[in-house]
Short mmCIF file of N, CA and C in Angstrom, two decimals:
data_model
loop_
_atom_site.label_atom_id
_atom_site.label_comp_id
_atom_site.label_asym_id
_atom_site.label_seq_id
_atom_site.Cartn_x
_atom_site.Cartn_y
_atom_site.Cartn_z
N MET I 1 5.64 -40.48 106.64
CA MET I 1 6.11 -40.81 105.31
C MET I 1 7.48 -41.46 105.41
N LYS I 2 7.61 -42.60 104.82
CA LYS I 2 8.90 -43.30 104.80
C LYS I 2 9.41 -43.31 103.38
N ASN I 3 10.61 -42.78 103.19
CA ASN I 3 11.16 -42.70 101.84
C ASN I 3 12.56 -43.26 101.74
N GLU I 4 12.99 -44.04 102.75
CA GLU I 4 14.37 -44.53 102.73
C GLU I 4 14.67 -45.46 101.56
N ASP I 5 13.63 -46.08 100.98
CA ASP I 5 13.86 -46.98 99.86
C ASP I 5 13.76 -46.28 98.51
N ILE I 6 13.28 -45.04 98.52
CA ILE I 6 13.11 -44.30 97.27
C ILE I 6 13.94 -43.02 97.36
N PRO I 7 15.11 -43.01 96.73
CA PRO I 7 15.95 -41.81 96.81
C PRO I 7 15.24 -40.61 96.17
N VAL I 8 15.39 -39.46 96.81
CA VAL I 8 14.82 -38.25 96.24
C VAL I 8 15.61 -37.87 95.00
N THR I 9 14.95 -37.20 94.09
CA THR I 9 15.60 -36.78 92.85
C THR I 9 16.35 -35.47 93.06
N VAL I 10 17.24 -35.18 92.14
CA VAL I 10 17.96 -33.91 92.22
C VAL I 10 17.00 -32.74 92.07
N GLU I 11 15.94 -32.93 91.32
CA GLU I 11 14.93 -31.86 91.19
C GLU I 11 14.22 -31.63 92.52
N GLN I 12 13.93 -32.69 93.25
CA GLN I 12 13.30 -32.54 94.57
C GLN I 12 14.25 -31.86 95.55
N ILE I 13 15.51 -32.25 95.49
CA ILE I 13 16.51 -31.61 96.35
C ILE I 13 16.62 -30.13 95.98
N GLY I 14 16.68 -29.88 94.67
CA GLY I 14 16.75 -28.49 94.20
C GLY I 14 15.55 -27.68 94.66
N ALA I 15 14.36 -28.26 94.63
CA ALA I 15 13.15 -27.55 95.07
C ALA I 15 13.25 -27.20 96.56
N ALA I 16 13.76 -28.13 97.34
CA ALA I 16 13.94 -27.85 98.78
C ALA I 16 14.95 -26.72 98.98
N LEU I 17 16.03 -26.75 98.19
CA LEU I 17 17.04 -25.70 98.29
C LEU I 17 16.47 -24.35 97.84
N VAL I 18 15.65 -24.36 96.80
CA VAL I 18 14.99 -23.13 96.35
C VAL I 18 14.13 -22.58 97.48
N ALA I 19 13.36 -23.46 98.13
CA ALA I 19 12.47 -23.03 99.21
C ALA I 19 13.26 -22.41 100.37
N LEU I 20 14.49 -22.87 100.57
CA LEU I 20 15.33 -22.33 101.64
C LEU I 20 16.17 -21.14 101.18
N GLY I 21 16.04 -20.78 99.91
CA GLY I 21 16.83 -19.67 99.38
C GLY I 21 18.29 -20.02 99.18
N ALA I 22 18.57 -21.31 98.97
CA ALA I 22 19.95 -21.76 98.85
C ALA I 22 20.27 -22.32 97.47
N TYR I 23 19.46 -22.01 96.46
CA TYR I 23 19.71 -22.51 95.11
C TYR I 23 19.42 -21.39 94.13
N ASP I 24 20.39 -21.10 93.28
CA ASP I 24 20.27 -19.99 92.35
C ASP I 24 19.79 -20.38 90.96
N GLY I 25 19.80 -21.66 90.67
CA GLY I 25 19.50 -22.10 89.31
C GLY I 25 18.01 -22.15 89.00
N ASN I 26 17.72 -22.82 87.88
CA ASN I 26 16.34 -22.97 87.41
C ASN I 26 15.70 -24.28 87.85
N ASN I 27 16.51 -25.19 88.39
CA ASN I 27 16.03 -26.48 88.89
C ASN I 27 15.32 -27.30 87.81
N THR I 28 15.94 -27.36 86.64
CA THR I 28 15.38 -28.16 85.54
C THR I 28 16.22 -29.43 85.37
N PRO I 29 15.63 -30.48 84.81
CA PRO I 29 16.41 -31.69 84.56
C PRO I 29 17.64 -31.42 83.71
N ALA I 30 17.52 -30.56 82.71
CA ALA I 30 18.67 -30.26 81.84
C ALA I 30 19.78 -29.57 82.63
N GLU I 31 19.41 -28.64 83.48
CA GLU I 31 20.41 -27.95 84.30
C GLU I 31 21.12 -28.93 85.23
N HIS I 32 20.36 -29.82 85.85
CA HIS I 32 20.96 -30.80 86.74
C HIS I 32 21.86 -31.78 85.98
N ALA I 33 21.45 -32.17 84.80
CA ALA I 33 22.28 -33.07 83.99
C ALA I 33 23.60 -32.40 83.63
N GLU I 34 23.53 -31.12 83.28
CA GLU I 34 24.75 -30.37 82.95
C GLU I 34 25.66 -30.26 84.18
N ASN I 35 25.06 -29.95 85.33
CA ASN I 35 25.85 -29.83 86.56
C ASN I 35 26.48 -31.17 86.94
N ALA I 36 25.74 -32.26 86.73
CA ALA I 36 26.24 -33.59 87.09
C ALA I 36 27.47 -33.96 86.28
N THR I 37 27.54 -33.51 85.03
CA THR I 37 28.71 -33.83 84.20
C THR I 37 29.97 -33.18 84.76
N GLN I 38 29.84 -32.07 85.46
CA GLN I 38 31.00 -31.41 86.05
C GLN I 38 31.65 -32.27 87.12
N PHE I 39 30.87 -33.14 87.76
CA PHE I 39 31.39 -33.98 88.84
C PHE I 39 31.69 -35.40 88.38
N GLY I 40 31.48 -35.67 87.12
CA GLY I 40 31.85 -36.97 86.57
C GLY I 40 30.78 -38.04 86.73
N ARG I 41 30.06 -38.00 87.84
CA ARG I 41 29.01 -38.99 88.08
C ARG I 41 27.81 -38.30 88.69
N SER I 42 26.64 -38.72 88.29
CA SER I 42 25.43 -38.09 88.82
C SER I 42 25.28 -38.33 90.32
N GLU I 43 25.81 -39.48 90.81
CA GLU I 43 25.70 -39.78 92.25
C GLU I 43 26.49 -38.77 93.09
N ILE I 44 27.63 -38.34 92.56
CA ILE I 44 28.46 -37.36 93.28
C ILE I 44 27.76 -36.01 93.31
N TYR I 45 27.15 -35.63 92.20
CA TYR I 45 26.39 -34.37 92.15
C TYR I 45 25.22 -34.42 93.13
N ARG I 46 24.51 -35.52 93.13
CA ARG I 46 23.38 -35.69 94.06
C ARG I 46 23.86 -35.61 95.51
N LEU I 47 24.98 -36.26 95.80
CA LEU I 47 25.57 -36.22 97.13
C LEU I 47 25.89 -34.77 97.53
N ARG I 48 26.47 -34.03 96.62
CA ARG I 48 26.81 -32.64 96.92
C ARG I 48 25.55 -31.81 97.15
N LEU I 49 24.53 -32.02 96.34
CA LEU I 49 23.27 -31.29 96.53
C LEU I 49 22.65 -31.63 97.89
N LEU I 50 22.64 -32.92 98.21
CA LEU I 50 22.07 -33.34 99.50
C LEU I 50 22.85 -32.73 100.67
N ASN I 51 24.15 -32.65 100.54
CA ASN I 51 24.94 -32.06 101.61
C ASN I 51 24.73 -30.55 101.70
N THR I 52 24.49 -29.91 100.58
CA THR I 52 24.13 -28.49 100.60
C THR I 52 22.80 -28.31 101.33
N LEU I 53 21.85 -29.16 101.02
CA LEU I 53 20.55 -29.11 101.70
C LEU I 53 20.71 -29.40 103.19
N LEU I 54 21.49 -30.42 103.50
CA LEU I 54 21.72 -30.78 104.90
C LEU I 54 22.35 -29.61 105.66
N GLY I 55 23.35 -28.99 105.07
CA GLY I 55 24.00 -27.85 105.72
C GLY I 55 23.03 -26.70 105.93
N SER I 56 22.18 -26.43 104.95
CA SER I 56 21.20 -25.35 105.08
C SER I 56 20.21 -25.65 106.21
N VAL I 57 19.75 -26.88 106.25
CA VAL I 57 18.78 -27.27 107.28
C VAL I 57 19.46 -27.30 108.66
N GLN I 58 20.69 -27.80 108.72
CA GLN I 58 21.40 -27.83 110.00
C GLN I 58 21.65 -26.43 110.52
N ALA I 59 21.96 -25.49 109.64
CA ALA I 59 22.16 -24.11 110.08
C ALA I 59 20.88 -23.57 110.70
N GLN I 60 19.74 -23.90 110.09
CA GLN I 60 18.45 -23.46 110.65
C GLN I 60 18.15 -24.18 111.96
N ALA I 61 18.47 -25.46 112.04
CA ALA I 61 18.25 -26.21 113.28
C ALA I 61 19.14 -25.66 114.39
N LYS I 62 20.36 -25.28 114.06
CA LYS I 62 21.27 -24.69 115.06
C LYS I 62 20.67 -23.41 115.61
N LEU I 63 20.14 -22.57 114.73
CA LEU I 63 19.49 -21.34 115.19
C LEU I 63 18.28 -21.66 116.09
N ALA I 64 17.51 -22.63 115.67
CA ALA I 64 16.32 -23.01 116.45
C ALA I 64 16.72 -23.60 117.80
N ASP I 65 17.81 -24.35 117.85
CA ASP I 65 18.28 -24.95 119.11
C ASP I 65 18.68 -23.89 120.13
N GLU I 66 18.97 -22.69 119.65
CA GLU I 66 19.44 -21.64 120.55
C GLU I 66 18.32 -20.92 121.27
N VAL I 67 17.07 -21.25 120.97
CA VAL I 67 15.95 -20.62 121.67
C VAL I 67 15.94 -21.10 123.11
N GLU I 68 15.39 -20.27 123.96
CA GLU I 68 15.27 -20.66 125.36
C GLU I 68 14.30 -21.82 125.46
N GLY I 69 14.71 -22.84 126.12
CA GLY I 69 13.87 -24.02 126.32
C GLY I 69 14.58 -24.96 127.26
N ASP I 70 13.82 -25.86 127.80
CA ASP I 70 14.46 -26.82 128.70
C ASP I 70 14.94 -28.03 127.91
N GLY I 71 15.63 -28.92 128.59
CA GLY I 71 16.17 -30.11 127.94
C GLY I 71 15.09 -30.98 127.32
N GLU I 72 13.92 -31.01 127.93
CA GLU I 72 12.82 -31.82 127.38
C GLU I 72 12.37 -31.29 126.03
N ASP I 73 12.32 -29.94 125.89
CA ASP I 73 11.92 -29.35 124.61
C ASP I 73 12.93 -29.72 123.52
N LEU I 74 14.21 -29.62 123.84
CA LEU I 74 15.24 -29.95 122.85
C LEU I 74 15.20 -31.43 122.51
N PHE I 75 15.00 -32.29 123.52
CA PHE I 75 14.93 -33.72 123.24
C PHE I 75 13.73 -34.03 122.37
N ALA I 76 12.57 -33.41 122.66
CA ALA I 76 11.37 -33.64 121.85
C ALA I 76 11.60 -33.21 120.41
N ALA I 77 12.29 -32.08 120.23
CA ALA I 77 12.60 -31.62 118.88
C ALA I 77 13.55 -32.58 118.20
N TRP I 78 14.57 -33.02 118.92
CA TRP I 78 15.53 -33.97 118.36
C TRP I 78 14.85 -35.29 118.02
N PHE I 79 13.86 -35.66 118.84
CA PHE I 79 13.10 -36.89 118.59
C PHE I 79 12.41 -36.83 117.23
N GLU I 80 11.99 -35.64 116.82
CA GLU I 80 11.38 -35.47 115.49
C GLU I 80 12.38 -35.84 114.40
N GLN I 81 13.65 -35.53 114.63
CA GLN I 81 14.68 -35.90 113.67
C GLN I 81 14.79 -37.41 113.59
N LEU I 82 14.77 -38.07 114.74
CA LEU I 82 14.83 -39.55 114.75
C LEU I 82 13.63 -40.14 114.02
N LYS I 83 12.46 -39.58 114.23
CA LYS I 83 11.27 -40.09 113.55
C LYS I 83 11.39 -39.92 112.04
N ALA I 84 11.87 -38.75 111.61
CA ALA I 84 12.03 -38.50 110.17
C ALA I 84 13.06 -39.45 109.56
N ALA I 85 14.05 -39.85 110.35
CA ALA I 85 15.08 -40.77 109.88
C ALA I 85 14.68 -42.22 110.08
N ASP I 86 13.45 -42.45 110.55
CA ASP I 86 12.92 -43.79 110.81
C ASP I 86 13.82 -44.56 111.79
N ALA I 87 14.31 -43.84 112.79
CA ALA I 87 15.18 -44.46 113.79
C ALA I 87 14.64 -44.25 115.21
N TRP I 88 13.42 -43.84 115.32
CA TRP I 88 12.89 -43.45 116.63
C TRP I 88 12.52 -44.62 117.52
N ASP I 89 12.19 -45.76 116.96
CA ASP I 89 11.70 -46.87 117.79
C ASP I 89 12.61 -48.09 117.76
N ASP I 90 13.80 -47.92 117.28
CA ASP I 90 14.72 -49.05 117.14
C ASP I 90 16.10 -48.62 117.66
N PRO I 91 16.52 -49.14 118.83
CA PRO I 91 17.80 -48.73 119.40
C PRO I 91 18.99 -48.95 118.46
N VAL I 92 18.96 -50.01 117.67
CA VAL I 92 20.07 -50.27 116.74
C VAL I 92 20.11 -49.18 115.68
N LYS I 93 18.95 -48.82 115.14
CA LYS I 93 18.89 -47.73 114.15
C LYS I 93 19.28 -46.40 114.78
N GLN I 94 18.90 -46.20 116.05
CA GLN I 94 19.27 -44.96 116.73
C GLN I 94 20.79 -44.84 116.83
N MET I 95 21.44 -45.91 117.24
CA MET I 95 22.90 -45.88 117.38
C MET I 95 23.57 -45.70 116.01
N ALA I 96 23.02 -46.34 114.99
CA ALA I 96 23.58 -46.19 113.64
C ALA I 96 23.42 -44.74 113.17
N PHE I 97 22.27 -44.15 113.44
CA PHE I 97 22.03 -42.77 113.02
C PHE I 97 22.94 -41.82 113.79
N LEU I 98 23.05 -42.01 115.10
CA LEU I 98 23.96 -41.18 115.91
C LEU I 98 25.41 -41.37 115.45
N GLY I 99 25.78 -42.61 115.18
CA GLY I 99 27.13 -42.89 114.72
C GLY I 99 27.43 -42.19 113.40
N TRP I 100 26.44 -42.18 112.51
CA TRP I 100 26.59 -41.49 111.23
C TRP I 100 26.80 -40.00 111.46
N GLN I 101 26.02 -39.42 112.38
CA GLN I 101 26.16 -38.00 112.66
C GLN I 101 27.53 -37.68 113.26
N VAL I 102 27.97 -38.50 114.18
CA VAL I 102 29.28 -38.29 114.81
C VAL I 102 30.39 -38.44 113.77
N ARG I 103 30.26 -39.45 112.92
CA ARG I 103 31.28 -39.66 111.88
C ARG I 103 31.36 -38.45 110.96
N ARG I 104 30.21 -37.91 110.58
CA ARG I 104 30.19 -36.73 109.72
C ARG I 104 30.86 -35.54 110.40
N ALA I 105 30.62 -35.40 111.70
CA ALA I 105 31.25 -34.30 112.43
C ALA I 105 32.75 -34.55 112.58
N GLY I 106 33.14 -35.81 112.70
CA GLY I 106 34.54 -36.15 112.91
C GLY I 106 35.40 -36.07 111.67
N ILE I 107 34.82 -36.26 110.50
CA ILE I 107 35.61 -36.25 109.27
C ILE I 107 36.37 -34.93 109.09
N PRO I 108 35.71 -33.77 109.23
CA PRO I 108 36.48 -32.53 109.09
C PRO I 108 37.53 -32.38 110.19
N LEU I 109 37.24 -32.88 111.38
CA LEU I 109 38.23 -32.80 112.46
C LEU I 109 39.50 -33.54 112.09
N HIS I 110 39.36 -34.71 111.46
CA HIS I 110 40.55 -35.47 111.05
C HIS I 110 41.36 -34.70 110.02
N TRP I 111 40.70 -34.04 109.08
CA TRP I 111 41.42 -33.25 108.08
C TRP I 111 42.12 -32.07 108.73
N ILE I 112 41.41 -31.40 109.64
CA ILE I 112 41.99 -30.24 110.33
C ILE I 112 43.17 -30.68 111.19
N ALA I 113 43.02 -31.83 111.85
CA ALA I 113 44.08 -32.34 112.74
C ALA I 113 45.35 -32.68 111.98
N LYS I 114 45.24 -33.01 110.69
CA LYS I 114 46.42 -33.36 109.88
C LYS I 114 47.18 -32.13 109.41
N ALA I 115 46.54 -30.97 109.51
CA ALA I 115 47.19 -29.75 109.03
C ALA I 115 48.36 -29.37 109.93
N PRO I 116 49.44 -28.84 109.33
CA PRO I 116 50.57 -28.41 110.15
C PRO I 116 50.12 -27.34 111.15
N GLY I 117 50.56 -27.50 112.38
CA GLY I 117 50.23 -26.53 113.41
C GLY I 117 48.83 -26.66 113.98
N ALA I 118 48.17 -27.79 113.72
CA ALA I 118 46.79 -27.96 114.19
C ALA I 118 46.71 -27.92 115.72
N GLY I 119 47.70 -28.44 116.36
CA GLY I 119 47.72 -28.41 117.81
C GLY I 119 47.08 -29.63 118.45
N PRO I 120 47.46 -29.88 119.69
CA PRO I 120 47.02 -31.10 120.35
C PRO I 120 45.53 -31.15 120.68
N ILE I 121 44.88 -30.01 120.86
CA ILE I 121 43.45 -30.03 121.19
C ILE I 121 42.63 -30.49 119.98
N VAL I 122 42.98 -30.03 118.81
CA VAL I 122 42.28 -30.48 117.60
C VAL I 122 42.50 -31.98 117.41
N VAL I 123 43.73 -32.43 117.63
CA VAL I 123 44.03 -33.85 117.51
C VAL I 123 43.24 -34.64 118.56
N ALA I 124 43.17 -34.12 119.78
CA ALA I 124 42.39 -34.78 120.84
C ALA I 124 40.93 -34.87 120.44
N ALA I 125 40.39 -33.80 119.88
CA ALA I 125 38.98 -33.80 119.45
C ALA I 125 38.74 -34.83 118.35
N ALA I 126 39.68 -34.92 117.41
CA ALA I 126 39.54 -35.90 116.32
C ALA I 126 39.55 -37.32 116.87
N HIS I 127 40.46 -37.60 117.81
CA HIS I 127 40.50 -38.94 118.42
C HIS I 127 39.22 -39.22 119.21
N ALA I 128 38.75 -38.24 119.96
CA ALA I 128 37.54 -38.43 120.76
C ALA I 128 36.32 -38.66 119.87
N ALA I 129 36.23 -37.93 118.78
CA ALA I 129 35.11 -38.12 117.85
C ALA I 129 35.12 -39.52 117.25
N GLU I 130 36.29 -39.97 116.84
CA GLU I 130 36.40 -41.32 116.28
C GLU I 130 36.07 -42.36 117.33
N ALA I 131 36.52 -42.15 118.57
CA ALA I 131 36.20 -43.09 119.65
C ALA I 131 34.69 -43.16 119.88
N LEU I 132 34.03 -42.01 119.88
CA LEU I 132 32.58 -41.99 120.07
C LEU I 132 31.88 -42.73 118.93
N HIS I 133 32.35 -42.51 117.70
CA HIS I 133 31.78 -43.22 116.55
C HIS I 133 31.92 -44.73 116.73
N VAL I 134 33.10 -45.17 117.15
CA VAL I 134 33.34 -46.60 117.36
C VAL I 134 32.46 -47.14 118.48
N LEU I 135 32.36 -46.40 119.57
CA LEU I 135 31.54 -46.85 120.71
C LEU I 135 30.06 -46.96 120.34
N LEU I 136 29.56 -46.02 119.57
CA LEU I 136 28.17 -46.11 119.12
C LEU I 136 27.95 -47.34 118.25
N GLY I 137 28.95 -47.66 117.42
CA GLY I 137 28.87 -48.88 116.61
C GLY I 137 28.83 -50.12 117.48
N VAL I 138 29.61 -50.12 118.55
CA VAL I 138 29.61 -51.26 119.48
C VAL I 138 28.23 -51.40 120.13
N ILE I 139 27.67 -50.28 120.56
CA ILE I 139 26.35 -50.34 121.19
C ILE I 139 25.33 -50.95 120.24
N GLY I 140 25.33 -50.47 119.00
CA GLY I 140 24.40 -51.00 118.01
C GLY I 140 24.62 -52.48 117.74
N ALA I 141 25.89 -52.87 117.59
CA ALA I 141 26.20 -54.27 117.32
C ALA I 141 25.80 -55.17 118.48
N VAL I 142 26.07 -54.72 119.71
CA VAL I 142 25.72 -55.53 120.89
C VAL I 142 24.21 -55.62 121.06
N ASP I 143 23.51 -54.50 120.87
CA ASP I 143 22.04 -54.53 120.98
C ASP I 143 21.44 -55.50 119.97
N GLU I 144 21.92 -55.42 118.74
CA GLU I 144 21.40 -56.31 117.69
C GLU I 144 21.76 -57.77 118.00
N ALA I 145 22.99 -58.00 118.44
CA ALA I 145 23.42 -59.36 118.74
C ALA I 145 22.66 -59.93 119.94
N ASN I 146 22.45 -59.12 120.96
CA ASN I 146 21.69 -59.59 122.12
C ASN I 146 20.26 -59.96 121.75
N ALA I 147 19.68 -59.21 120.83
CA ALA I 147 18.30 -59.49 120.41
C ALA I 147 18.18 -60.83 119.70
N THR I 148 19.26 -61.26 119.05
CA THR I 148 19.23 -62.52 118.31
C THR I 148 19.99 -63.64 119.01
N GLY I 149 20.60 -63.33 120.16
CA GLY I 149 21.37 -64.35 120.87
C GLY I 149 22.70 -64.66 120.22
N ASP I 150 23.24 -63.71 119.48
CA ASP I 150 24.49 -63.88 118.75
C ASP I 150 25.68 -63.56 119.65
N VAL I 151 26.14 -64.56 120.39
CA VAL I 151 27.23 -64.38 121.36
C VAL I 151 28.55 -64.05 120.66
N GLU I 152 28.79 -64.63 119.49
CA GLU I 152 30.04 -64.39 118.76
C GLU I 152 30.23 -62.92 118.44
N THR I 153 29.16 -62.26 118.02
CA THR I 153 29.26 -60.83 117.69
C THR I 153 29.56 -60.02 118.94
N VAL I 154 28.93 -60.37 120.06
CA VAL I 154 29.21 -59.66 121.31
C VAL I 154 30.68 -59.82 121.69
N VAL I 155 31.19 -61.03 121.62
CA VAL I 155 32.59 -61.29 121.96
C VAL I 155 33.53 -60.56 121.00
N ALA I 156 33.15 -60.48 119.75
CA ALA I 156 33.99 -59.81 118.75
C ALA I 156 34.13 -58.31 119.03
N GLN I 157 33.24 -57.76 119.83
CA GLN I 157 33.31 -56.33 120.14
C GLN I 157 34.45 -55.99 121.10
N VAL I 158 35.03 -57.00 121.72
CA VAL I 158 36.14 -56.74 122.65
C VAL I 158 37.28 -56.03 121.92
N GLY I 159 37.65 -56.50 120.76
CA GLY I 159 38.71 -55.86 119.98
C GLY I 159 38.33 -54.46 119.56
N VAL I 160 37.07 -54.26 119.22
CA VAL I 160 36.61 -52.94 118.82
C VAL I 160 36.64 -51.99 120.02
N LEU I 161 36.24 -52.50 121.19
CA LEU I 161 36.30 -51.69 122.40
C LEU I 161 37.73 -51.30 122.75
N LYS I 162 38.66 -52.22 122.53
CA LYS I 162 40.07 -51.90 122.77
C LYS I 162 40.53 -50.79 121.84
N ALA I 163 40.09 -50.83 120.60
CA ALA I 163 40.45 -49.77 119.65
C ALA I 163 39.86 -48.43 120.09
N ALA I 164 38.62 -48.45 120.58
CA ALA I 164 38.00 -47.22 121.07
C ALA I 164 38.77 -46.69 122.28
N ARG I 165 39.19 -47.59 123.14
CA ARG I 165 39.96 -47.19 124.32
C ARG I 165 41.28 -46.54 123.90
N GLU I 166 41.95 -47.10 122.90
CA GLU I 166 43.21 -46.52 122.41
C GLU I 166 42.98 -45.11 121.87
N LEU I 167 41.87 -44.92 121.18
CA LEU I 167 41.54 -43.59 120.68
C LEU I 167 41.30 -42.61 121.82
N LEU I 168 40.60 -43.07 122.85
CA LEU I 168 40.35 -42.21 124.01
C LEU I 168 41.64 -41.88 124.74
N VAL I 169 42.53 -42.84 124.87
CA VAL I 169 43.83 -42.59 125.50
C VAL I 169 44.62 -41.57 124.68
N ALA I 170 44.57 -41.71 123.37
CA ALA I 170 45.26 -40.74 122.50
C ALA I 170 44.66 -39.35 122.68
N ALA I 171 43.35 -39.27 122.83
CA ALA I 171 42.70 -37.97 123.06
C ALA I 171 43.17 -37.38 124.39
N LEU I 172 43.21 -38.21 125.42
CA LEU I 172 43.68 -37.74 126.73
C LEU I 172 45.15 -37.33 126.68
N ASP I 173 45.97 -38.11 125.99
CA ASP I 173 47.39 -37.77 125.86
C ASP I 173 47.57 -36.40 125.21
N ASN I 174 46.78 -36.13 124.18
CA ASN I 174 46.88 -34.84 123.50
C ASN I 174 46.35 -33.70 124.37
N ALA I 175 45.31 -33.97 125.14
CA ALA I 175 44.83 -32.95 126.08
C ALA I 175 45.91 -32.67 127.13
N ASP I 176 46.60 -33.72 127.59
CA ASP I 176 47.69 -33.54 128.56
C ASP I 176 48.83 -32.71 127.98
N ILE I 177 49.13 -32.90 126.70
CA ILE I 177 50.17 -32.09 126.06
C ILE I 177 49.81 -30.61 126.17
N MET I 178 48.56 -30.30 125.89
CA MET I 178 48.13 -28.89 125.96
C MET I 178 48.18 -28.39 127.40
N LEU I 179 47.72 -29.22 128.34
CA LEU I 179 47.76 -28.83 129.75
C LEU I 179 49.20 -28.60 130.22
N ASP I 180 50.11 -29.48 129.81
CA ASP I 180 51.52 -29.33 130.17
C ASP I 180 52.11 -28.05 129.56
N THR I 181 51.72 -27.75 128.33
CA THR I 181 52.20 -26.53 127.66
C THR I 181 51.73 -25.30 128.42
N VAL I 182 50.48 -25.30 128.80
CA VAL I 182 49.93 -24.15 129.54
C VAL I 182 50.60 -24.04 130.91
N LYS I 183 50.78 -25.17 131.56
CA LYS I 183 51.41 -25.18 132.89
C LYS I 183 52.84 -24.65 132.82
N SER I 184 53.59 -25.07 131.79
CA SER I 184 54.98 -24.62 131.68
C SER I 184 55.03 -23.14 131.30
N ALA I 185 54.05 -22.64 130.61
CA ALA I 185 54.00 -21.21 130.25
C ALA I 185 53.69 -20.37 131.48
N ASP I 186 52.94 -20.91 132.43
CA ASP I 186 52.62 -20.18 133.67
C ASP I 186 53.79 -20.12 134.62
N SER I 187 54.75 -21.03 134.45
CA SER I 187 55.88 -21.11 135.38
C SER I 187 56.90 -20.05 135.16
#
C-alpha cells in the first residue's frame, strides 16, 4: 500500500494511537477540531499527533530491536521500514529517508547542546549528527546526479562536503576537550 500522496487524517492517526493505548480521547472529528484550535493550525495539531504516534511506534520498535537476533534479522526488520516508507528500491530515497531520521535525532541534540553546562560530548554528538545528515544528503545528491549525468550537481557537493568536514572536526575538537579534561583530572 502506498499512501505518500494521500495524507492520513487525524481520525486515522487517533485510531492508531487508540490501538496502541496512547490516546485518551473519543477520536471524533469534533474533538480533533477542538484540539486543533489549541495549536492555531490544524497542520500543527496533525504534526503533533503524528509525532506522538511515531514515538509510540518507535518505543515498540526499540523494545523489539532488543530481542536476541543476528544482524541479518535486524536488517530484514529494518528493511520492512524502508518498504513501508517506499524507499526500499531507490538509493536516493533511502539516503533521504536516513537523512530525515538522522536529522530528527539530531534536532534534540542541538537544543541540549545549547543548554548551559551541556558539556563537550553533547556538543560533539550534535556536530556529528549534523555532519552525518549532511553526508547522507551528499550521497543522495551525487547518486541522483550520476544517474542523470548532472556533473554540476556533483561538483557543487564539494562545498557541502567541506561543511560536513568542518562539523566532523568540531565534533573531534569537542571530544578532545573531554579527553583532555579527563587526562588532567587523572594527573
